[in-house]
Short mmCIF file of C-alpha atoms and ligand atoms in Angstrom, two decimals:
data_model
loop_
_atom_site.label_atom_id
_atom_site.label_comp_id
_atom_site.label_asym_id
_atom_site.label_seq_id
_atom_site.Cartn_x
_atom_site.Cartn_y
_atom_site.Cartn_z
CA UNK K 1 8.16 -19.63 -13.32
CA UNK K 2 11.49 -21.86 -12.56
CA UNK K 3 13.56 -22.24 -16.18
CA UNK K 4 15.14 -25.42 -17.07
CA UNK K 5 17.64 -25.38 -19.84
CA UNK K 6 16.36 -28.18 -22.36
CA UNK K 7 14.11 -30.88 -21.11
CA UNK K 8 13.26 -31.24 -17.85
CA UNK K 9 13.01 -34.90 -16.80
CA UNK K 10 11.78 -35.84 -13.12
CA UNK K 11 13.69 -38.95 -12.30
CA UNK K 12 15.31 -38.08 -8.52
CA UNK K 13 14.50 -35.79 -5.93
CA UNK K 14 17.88 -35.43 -5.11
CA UNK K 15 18.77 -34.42 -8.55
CA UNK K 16 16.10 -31.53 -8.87
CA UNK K 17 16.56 -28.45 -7.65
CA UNK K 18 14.83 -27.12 -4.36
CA UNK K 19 12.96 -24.03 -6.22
CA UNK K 20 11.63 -26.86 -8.98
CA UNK K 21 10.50 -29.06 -6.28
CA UNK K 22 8.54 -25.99 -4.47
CA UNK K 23 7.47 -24.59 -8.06
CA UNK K 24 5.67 -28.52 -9.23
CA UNK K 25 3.97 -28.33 -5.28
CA UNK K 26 3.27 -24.76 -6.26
CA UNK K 27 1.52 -25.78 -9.48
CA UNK K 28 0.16 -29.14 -8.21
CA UNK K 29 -2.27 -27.11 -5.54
CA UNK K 30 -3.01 -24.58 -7.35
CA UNK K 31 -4.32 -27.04 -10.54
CA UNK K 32 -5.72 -29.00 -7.38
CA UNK K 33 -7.80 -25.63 -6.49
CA UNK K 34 -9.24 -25.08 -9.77
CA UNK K 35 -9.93 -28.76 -10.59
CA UNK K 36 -12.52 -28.69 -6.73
CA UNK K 37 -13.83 -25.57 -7.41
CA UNK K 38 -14.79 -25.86 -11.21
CA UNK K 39 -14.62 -29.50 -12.13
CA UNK K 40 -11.78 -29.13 -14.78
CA UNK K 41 -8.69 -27.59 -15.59
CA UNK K 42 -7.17 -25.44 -18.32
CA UNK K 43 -6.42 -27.70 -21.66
CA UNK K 44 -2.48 -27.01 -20.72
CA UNK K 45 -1.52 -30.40 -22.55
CA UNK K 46 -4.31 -30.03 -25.03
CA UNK K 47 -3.07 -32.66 -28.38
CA UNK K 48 -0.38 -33.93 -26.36
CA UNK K 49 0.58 -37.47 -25.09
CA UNK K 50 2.00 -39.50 -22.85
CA UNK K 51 3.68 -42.71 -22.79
CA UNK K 52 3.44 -45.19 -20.02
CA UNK K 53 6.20 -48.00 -19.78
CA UNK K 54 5.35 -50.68 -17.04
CA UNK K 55 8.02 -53.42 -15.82
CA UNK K 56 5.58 -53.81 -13.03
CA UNK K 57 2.10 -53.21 -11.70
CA UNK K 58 0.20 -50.28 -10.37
CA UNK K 59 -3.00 -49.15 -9.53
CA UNK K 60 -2.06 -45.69 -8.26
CA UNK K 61 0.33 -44.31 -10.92
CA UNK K 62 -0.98 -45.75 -13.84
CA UNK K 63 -4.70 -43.95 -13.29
CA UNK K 64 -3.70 -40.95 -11.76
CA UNK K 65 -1.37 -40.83 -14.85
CA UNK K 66 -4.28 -41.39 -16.87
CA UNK K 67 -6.43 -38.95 -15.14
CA UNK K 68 -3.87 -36.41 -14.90
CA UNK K 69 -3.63 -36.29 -18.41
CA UNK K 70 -7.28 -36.54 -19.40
CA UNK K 71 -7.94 -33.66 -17.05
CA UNK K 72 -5.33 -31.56 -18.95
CA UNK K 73 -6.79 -31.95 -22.39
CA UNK K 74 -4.04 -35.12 -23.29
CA UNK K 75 -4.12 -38.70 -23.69
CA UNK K 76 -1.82 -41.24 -22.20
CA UNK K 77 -0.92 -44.56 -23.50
CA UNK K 78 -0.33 -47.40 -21.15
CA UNK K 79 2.28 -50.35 -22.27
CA UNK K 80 2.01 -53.27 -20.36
CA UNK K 81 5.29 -54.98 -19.26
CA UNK K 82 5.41 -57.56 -22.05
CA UNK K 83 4.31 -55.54 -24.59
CA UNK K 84 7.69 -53.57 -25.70
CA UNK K 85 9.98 -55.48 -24.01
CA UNK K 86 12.36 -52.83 -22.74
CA UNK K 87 15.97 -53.91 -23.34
CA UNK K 88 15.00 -57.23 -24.37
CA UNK K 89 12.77 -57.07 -27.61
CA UNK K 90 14.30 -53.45 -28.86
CA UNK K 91 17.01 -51.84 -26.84
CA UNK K 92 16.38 -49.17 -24.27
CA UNK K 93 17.88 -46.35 -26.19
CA UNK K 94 16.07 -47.20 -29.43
CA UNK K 95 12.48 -47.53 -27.63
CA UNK K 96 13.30 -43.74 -26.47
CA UNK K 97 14.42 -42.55 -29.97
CA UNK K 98 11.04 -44.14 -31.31
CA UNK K 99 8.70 -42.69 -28.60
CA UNK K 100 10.17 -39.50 -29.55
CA UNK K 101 8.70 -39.51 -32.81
CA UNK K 102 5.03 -40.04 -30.83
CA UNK K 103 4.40 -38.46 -27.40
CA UNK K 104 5.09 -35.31 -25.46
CA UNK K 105 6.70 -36.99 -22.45
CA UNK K 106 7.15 -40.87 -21.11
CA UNK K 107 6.93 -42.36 -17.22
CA UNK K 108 8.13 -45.50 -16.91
CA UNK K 109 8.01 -47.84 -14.07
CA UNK K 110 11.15 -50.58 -13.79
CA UNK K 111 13.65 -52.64 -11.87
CA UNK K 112 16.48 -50.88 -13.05
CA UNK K 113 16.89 -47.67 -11.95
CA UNK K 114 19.32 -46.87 -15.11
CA UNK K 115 16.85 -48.10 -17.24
CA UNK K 116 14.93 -44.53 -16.85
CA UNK K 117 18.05 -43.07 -16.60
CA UNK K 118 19.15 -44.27 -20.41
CA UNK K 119 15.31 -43.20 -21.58
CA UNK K 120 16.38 -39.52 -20.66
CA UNK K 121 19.45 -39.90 -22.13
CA UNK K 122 18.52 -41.50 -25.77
CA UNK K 123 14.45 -39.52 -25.68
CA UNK K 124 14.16 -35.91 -26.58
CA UNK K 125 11.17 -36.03 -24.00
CA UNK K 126 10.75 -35.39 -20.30
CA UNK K 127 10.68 -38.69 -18.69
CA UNK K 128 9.58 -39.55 -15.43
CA UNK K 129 10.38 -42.03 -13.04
CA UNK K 130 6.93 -43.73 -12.16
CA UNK K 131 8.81 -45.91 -9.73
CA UNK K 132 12.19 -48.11 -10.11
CA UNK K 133 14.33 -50.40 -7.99
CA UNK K 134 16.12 -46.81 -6.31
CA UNK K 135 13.38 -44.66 -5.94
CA UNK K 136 10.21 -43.09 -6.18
CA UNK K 137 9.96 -39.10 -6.77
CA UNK K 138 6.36 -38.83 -7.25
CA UNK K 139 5.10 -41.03 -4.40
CA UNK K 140 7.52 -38.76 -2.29
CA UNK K 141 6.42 -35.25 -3.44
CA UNK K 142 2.47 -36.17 -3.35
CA UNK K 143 3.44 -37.44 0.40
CA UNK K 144 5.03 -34.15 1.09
CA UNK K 145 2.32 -32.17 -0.67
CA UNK K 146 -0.12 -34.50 1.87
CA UNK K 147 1.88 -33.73 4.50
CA UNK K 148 2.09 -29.23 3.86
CA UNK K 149 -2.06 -29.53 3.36
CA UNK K 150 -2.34 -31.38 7.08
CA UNK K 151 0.38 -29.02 9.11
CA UNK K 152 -0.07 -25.83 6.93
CA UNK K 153 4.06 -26.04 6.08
CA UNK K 154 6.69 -28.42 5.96
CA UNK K 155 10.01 -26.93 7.18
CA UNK K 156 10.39 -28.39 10.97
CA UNK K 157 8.21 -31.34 10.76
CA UNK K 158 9.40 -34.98 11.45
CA UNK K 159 9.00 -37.40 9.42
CA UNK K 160 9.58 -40.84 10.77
CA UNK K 161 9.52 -43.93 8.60
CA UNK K 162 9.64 -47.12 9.94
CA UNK K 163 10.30 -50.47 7.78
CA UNK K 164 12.30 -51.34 4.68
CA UNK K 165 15.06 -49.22 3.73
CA UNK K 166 13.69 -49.20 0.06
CA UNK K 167 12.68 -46.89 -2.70
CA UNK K 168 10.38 -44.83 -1.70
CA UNK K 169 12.13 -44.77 2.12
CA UNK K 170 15.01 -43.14 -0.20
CA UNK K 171 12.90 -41.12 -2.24
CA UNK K 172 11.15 -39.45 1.18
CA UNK K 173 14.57 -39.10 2.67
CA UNK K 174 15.99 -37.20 -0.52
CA UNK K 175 12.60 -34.94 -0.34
CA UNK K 176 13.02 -34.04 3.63
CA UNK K 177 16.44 -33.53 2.71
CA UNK K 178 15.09 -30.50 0.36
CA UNK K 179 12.50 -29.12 1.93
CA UNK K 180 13.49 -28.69 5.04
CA UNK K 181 11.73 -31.48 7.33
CA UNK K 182 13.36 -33.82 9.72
CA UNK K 183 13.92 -37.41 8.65
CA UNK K 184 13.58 -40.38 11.15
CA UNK K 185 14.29 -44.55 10.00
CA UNK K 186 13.75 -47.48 11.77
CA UNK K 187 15.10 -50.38 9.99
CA UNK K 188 16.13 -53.52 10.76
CA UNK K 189 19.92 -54.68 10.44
CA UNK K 190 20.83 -55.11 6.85
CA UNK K 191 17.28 -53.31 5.35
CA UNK K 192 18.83 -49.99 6.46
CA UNK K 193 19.25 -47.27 3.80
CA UNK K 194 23.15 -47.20 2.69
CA UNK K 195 25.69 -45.16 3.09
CA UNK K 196 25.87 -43.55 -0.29
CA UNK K 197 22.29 -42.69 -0.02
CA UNK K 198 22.52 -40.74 3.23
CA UNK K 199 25.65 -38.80 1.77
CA UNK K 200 23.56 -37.56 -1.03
CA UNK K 201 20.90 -36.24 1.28
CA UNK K 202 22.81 -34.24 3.21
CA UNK K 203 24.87 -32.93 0.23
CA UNK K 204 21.99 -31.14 -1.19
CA UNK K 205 21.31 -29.91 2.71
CA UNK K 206 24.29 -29.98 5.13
CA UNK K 207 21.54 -28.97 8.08
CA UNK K 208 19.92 -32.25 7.36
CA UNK K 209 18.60 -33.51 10.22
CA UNK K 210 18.93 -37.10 10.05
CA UNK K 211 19.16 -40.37 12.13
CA UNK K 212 18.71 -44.25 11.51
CA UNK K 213 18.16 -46.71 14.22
CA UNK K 214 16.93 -50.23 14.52
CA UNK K 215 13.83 -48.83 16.87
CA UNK K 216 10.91 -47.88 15.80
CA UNK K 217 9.31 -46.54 19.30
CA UNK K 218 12.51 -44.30 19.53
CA UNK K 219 12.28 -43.19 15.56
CA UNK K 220 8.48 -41.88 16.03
CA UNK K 221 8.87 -40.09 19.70
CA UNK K 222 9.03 -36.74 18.00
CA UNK K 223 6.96 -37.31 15.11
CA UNK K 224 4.43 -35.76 13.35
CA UNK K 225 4.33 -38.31 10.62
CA UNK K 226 4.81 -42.09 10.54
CA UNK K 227 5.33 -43.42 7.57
CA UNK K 228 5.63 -47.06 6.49
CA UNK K 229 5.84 -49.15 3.24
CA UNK K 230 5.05 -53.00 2.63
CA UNK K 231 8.05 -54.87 3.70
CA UNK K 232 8.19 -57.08 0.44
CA UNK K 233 8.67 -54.78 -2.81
CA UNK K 234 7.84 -55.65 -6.79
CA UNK K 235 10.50 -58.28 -7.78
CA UNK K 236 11.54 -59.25 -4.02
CA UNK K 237 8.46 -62.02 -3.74
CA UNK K 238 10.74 -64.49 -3.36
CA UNK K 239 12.45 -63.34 -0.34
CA UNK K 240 8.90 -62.73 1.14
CA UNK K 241 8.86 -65.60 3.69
CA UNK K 242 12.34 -64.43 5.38
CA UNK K 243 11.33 -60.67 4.96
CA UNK K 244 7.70 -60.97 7.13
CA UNK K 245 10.16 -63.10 9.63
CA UNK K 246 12.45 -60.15 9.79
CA UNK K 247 10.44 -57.33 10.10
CA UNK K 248 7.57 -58.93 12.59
CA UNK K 249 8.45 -55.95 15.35
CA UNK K 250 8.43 -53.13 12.35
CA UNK K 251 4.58 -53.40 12.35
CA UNK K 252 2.49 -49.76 12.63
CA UNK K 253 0.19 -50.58 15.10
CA UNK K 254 -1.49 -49.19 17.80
CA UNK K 255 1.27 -49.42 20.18
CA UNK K 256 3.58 -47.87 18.08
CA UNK K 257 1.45 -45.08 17.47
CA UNK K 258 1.15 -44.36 21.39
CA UNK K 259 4.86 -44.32 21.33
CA UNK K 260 4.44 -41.03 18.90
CA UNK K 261 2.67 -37.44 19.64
CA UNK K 262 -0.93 -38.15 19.04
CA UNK K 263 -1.32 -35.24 16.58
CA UNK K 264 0.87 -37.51 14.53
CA UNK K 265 -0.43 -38.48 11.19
CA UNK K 266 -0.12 -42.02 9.30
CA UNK K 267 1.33 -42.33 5.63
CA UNK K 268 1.54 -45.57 3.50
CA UNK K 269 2.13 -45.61 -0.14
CA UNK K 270 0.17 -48.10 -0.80
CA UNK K 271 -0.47 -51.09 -1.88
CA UNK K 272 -1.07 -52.29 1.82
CA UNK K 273 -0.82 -55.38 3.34
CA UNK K 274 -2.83 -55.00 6.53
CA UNK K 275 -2.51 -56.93 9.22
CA UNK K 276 1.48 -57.15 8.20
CA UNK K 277 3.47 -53.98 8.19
CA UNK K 278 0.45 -51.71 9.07
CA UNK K 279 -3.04 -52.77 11.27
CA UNK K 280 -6.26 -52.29 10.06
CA UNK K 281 -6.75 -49.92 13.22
CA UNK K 282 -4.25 -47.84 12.50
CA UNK K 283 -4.81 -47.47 8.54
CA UNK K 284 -8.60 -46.61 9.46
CA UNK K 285 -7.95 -45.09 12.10
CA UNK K 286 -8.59 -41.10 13.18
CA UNK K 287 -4.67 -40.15 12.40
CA UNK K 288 -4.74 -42.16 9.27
CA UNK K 289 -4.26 -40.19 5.79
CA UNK K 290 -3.56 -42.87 3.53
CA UNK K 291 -6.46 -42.07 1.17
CA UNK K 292 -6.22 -38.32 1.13
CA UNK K 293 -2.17 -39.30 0.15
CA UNK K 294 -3.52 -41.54 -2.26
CA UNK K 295 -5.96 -38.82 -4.01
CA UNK K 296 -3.02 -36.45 -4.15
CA UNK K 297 -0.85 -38.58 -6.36
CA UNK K 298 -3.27 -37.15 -8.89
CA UNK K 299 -2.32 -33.39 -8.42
CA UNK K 300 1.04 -33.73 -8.09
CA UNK K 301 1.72 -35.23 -11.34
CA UNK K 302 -1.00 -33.04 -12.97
CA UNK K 303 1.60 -30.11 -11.69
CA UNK K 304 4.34 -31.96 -12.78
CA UNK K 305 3.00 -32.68 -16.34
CA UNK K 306 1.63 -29.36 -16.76
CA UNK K 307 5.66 -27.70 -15.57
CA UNK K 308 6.75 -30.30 -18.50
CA UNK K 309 4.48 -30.34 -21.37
CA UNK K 310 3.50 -26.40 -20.88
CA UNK K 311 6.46 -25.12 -18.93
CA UNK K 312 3.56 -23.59 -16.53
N1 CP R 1 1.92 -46.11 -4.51
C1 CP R 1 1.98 -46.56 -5.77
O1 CP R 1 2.86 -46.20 -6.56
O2 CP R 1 0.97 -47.41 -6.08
P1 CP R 1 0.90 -48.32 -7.40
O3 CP R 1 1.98 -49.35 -7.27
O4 CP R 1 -0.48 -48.93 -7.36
O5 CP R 1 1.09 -47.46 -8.60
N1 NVA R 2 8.29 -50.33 -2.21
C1 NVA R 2 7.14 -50.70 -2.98
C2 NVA R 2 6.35 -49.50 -3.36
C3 NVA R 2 5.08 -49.77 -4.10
C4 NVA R 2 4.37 -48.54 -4.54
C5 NVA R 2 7.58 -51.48 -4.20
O1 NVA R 2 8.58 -51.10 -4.83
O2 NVA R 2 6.93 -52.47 -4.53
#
């Protein structure tokens, strides 16, 4: 059991304490475990609910939201992006003080990053970050989770992601950071995670191992993951015919991948645009584990919600 004073809300990796982290894996697999071997799990969030606040879409985190919660006895509500109007029809701070009347706990999914930030502040709920403009915390810790099930443990490994500096690039950085893996990025000029970013990641670990480049056959020599991300984010469409110009030598293909140890595995968050920042080959490919990531997005936040709405 890891104690949190108050509410515990899951908005950065960087912000949550290494023994949390390893306690929500911790739960996460072992709620996995039960949920193969019986076909359900204890009623930990039995009566209770969740709120879902989308800026954007989703396929991933809104069902395995959804699931999560129907597998724990609760319910979750999904609000669609024009529906509530965050900041715009009602303020931010007043949509938390309502939904705290209602639900157990809310994930939201924005542009702004503060946006989740202010829920926390104004909700007596958890909240959780179900993507924004910064990061991604989930995505990150199901990838990790992905990774500790392939390779049996995660201190030592490399992770090398190759693409846009963006959100979940961040969030995976801040989680290697943590837990002890090696962090690789291949970006090109100007896409490159920033300086403030890095600094944070080696705060919470001054043994980070880090390093950025603008090459992705030199970021995955060591690896034993490659990770990449689409190249055009939610809310950056209109940048999208510069972006596929700018990235064209980024791709995950099957050259890259015989740049890399061939016990290396493949990541991708998903939504994927194959043929454009990842092949087809690759993605169904022998080293690929893009579904089995996918899947675990479901266990992690099970873990997660269970560590908030039961303090498991
Ligand atoms: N990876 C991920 O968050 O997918 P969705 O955008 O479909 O939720
Ligand atoms: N970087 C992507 C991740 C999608 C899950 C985006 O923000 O659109």
């Amino acid at each position: 059991m890891v104690h949190t004073k108050g509410k515990f809300d899951f908005i950065d990796i960087k912000t949550t304490p290494r023994p949390m982290l390893e306690h929500l894996m911790a739960v996460a697999q072992r709620l996995k475990s039960e949920f193969k071997s019986i076909g359900r799990n204890a009623p930990l969030a039995s009566g209770k609910g969740l709120a879902m606040i989308f800026e954007k879409p989703s396929l991933r985190t809104r069902i395995s939201f959804e699931a999560a919660m129907r597998h724990l006895g609760g319910t979750a509500t999904y609000i669609a992006p024009e529906e509530i109007g965050l900041g715009k029809r009602e303020s931010v701070a007043d949509v938390a003080r309502v939904l705290s009347g209602f639900c157990d706990a809310i994930m939201a999914r924005t542009f702004s990053h503060e946006a989740i930030e202010e829920l926390a502040r104004y909700s007596s709920l958890p909240v959780i970050n179900g993507l924004s403009d910064v990061s991604h915390p989930c995505q990150a810790m199901a990838d990790l989770m992905t990774a500790k099930e392939h390779f049996g443990q995660l201190p030592g490994l490399t992770l090398a992601y190759v693409g846009d500096g963006n959100n979940v690039a961040r969030s995976l950085m801040e989680a290697c950071s943590a837990l002890g893996l090696k962090f690789r990025i291949a970006a090109p000029k100007g896409y490159e995670l920033e300086a403030r970013s890095i600094k944070d990641a080696v705060a919470t670990n001054p043994d980070f191992d880090f390093s950025a480049s603008n090459d992705p056959i030199c970021a995955v020599k060591q690896a034993d993951i490659i990770y990449t991300d689409t190249w055009v984010s939610m809310g950056q469409e209109a940048q999208k015919a510069e972006r596929l110009k700018i990235f064209g030598s980024y791709q995950v293909n099957a050259n890259l991948l015989r740049a890399a140890p061939s016990t290396a595995i493949v990541m991708h968050c998903l939504p994927a645009y194959r043929g454009v920042e990842i092949t087809d080959e690759v993605m169904d490919g022998p080293q690929s584990q893009v579904f089995p990531e996918a899947e675990i997005r479901l266990h992690f936040q099970k873990g997660l919600l269970a560590v908030q709405l039961a303090g498991v």
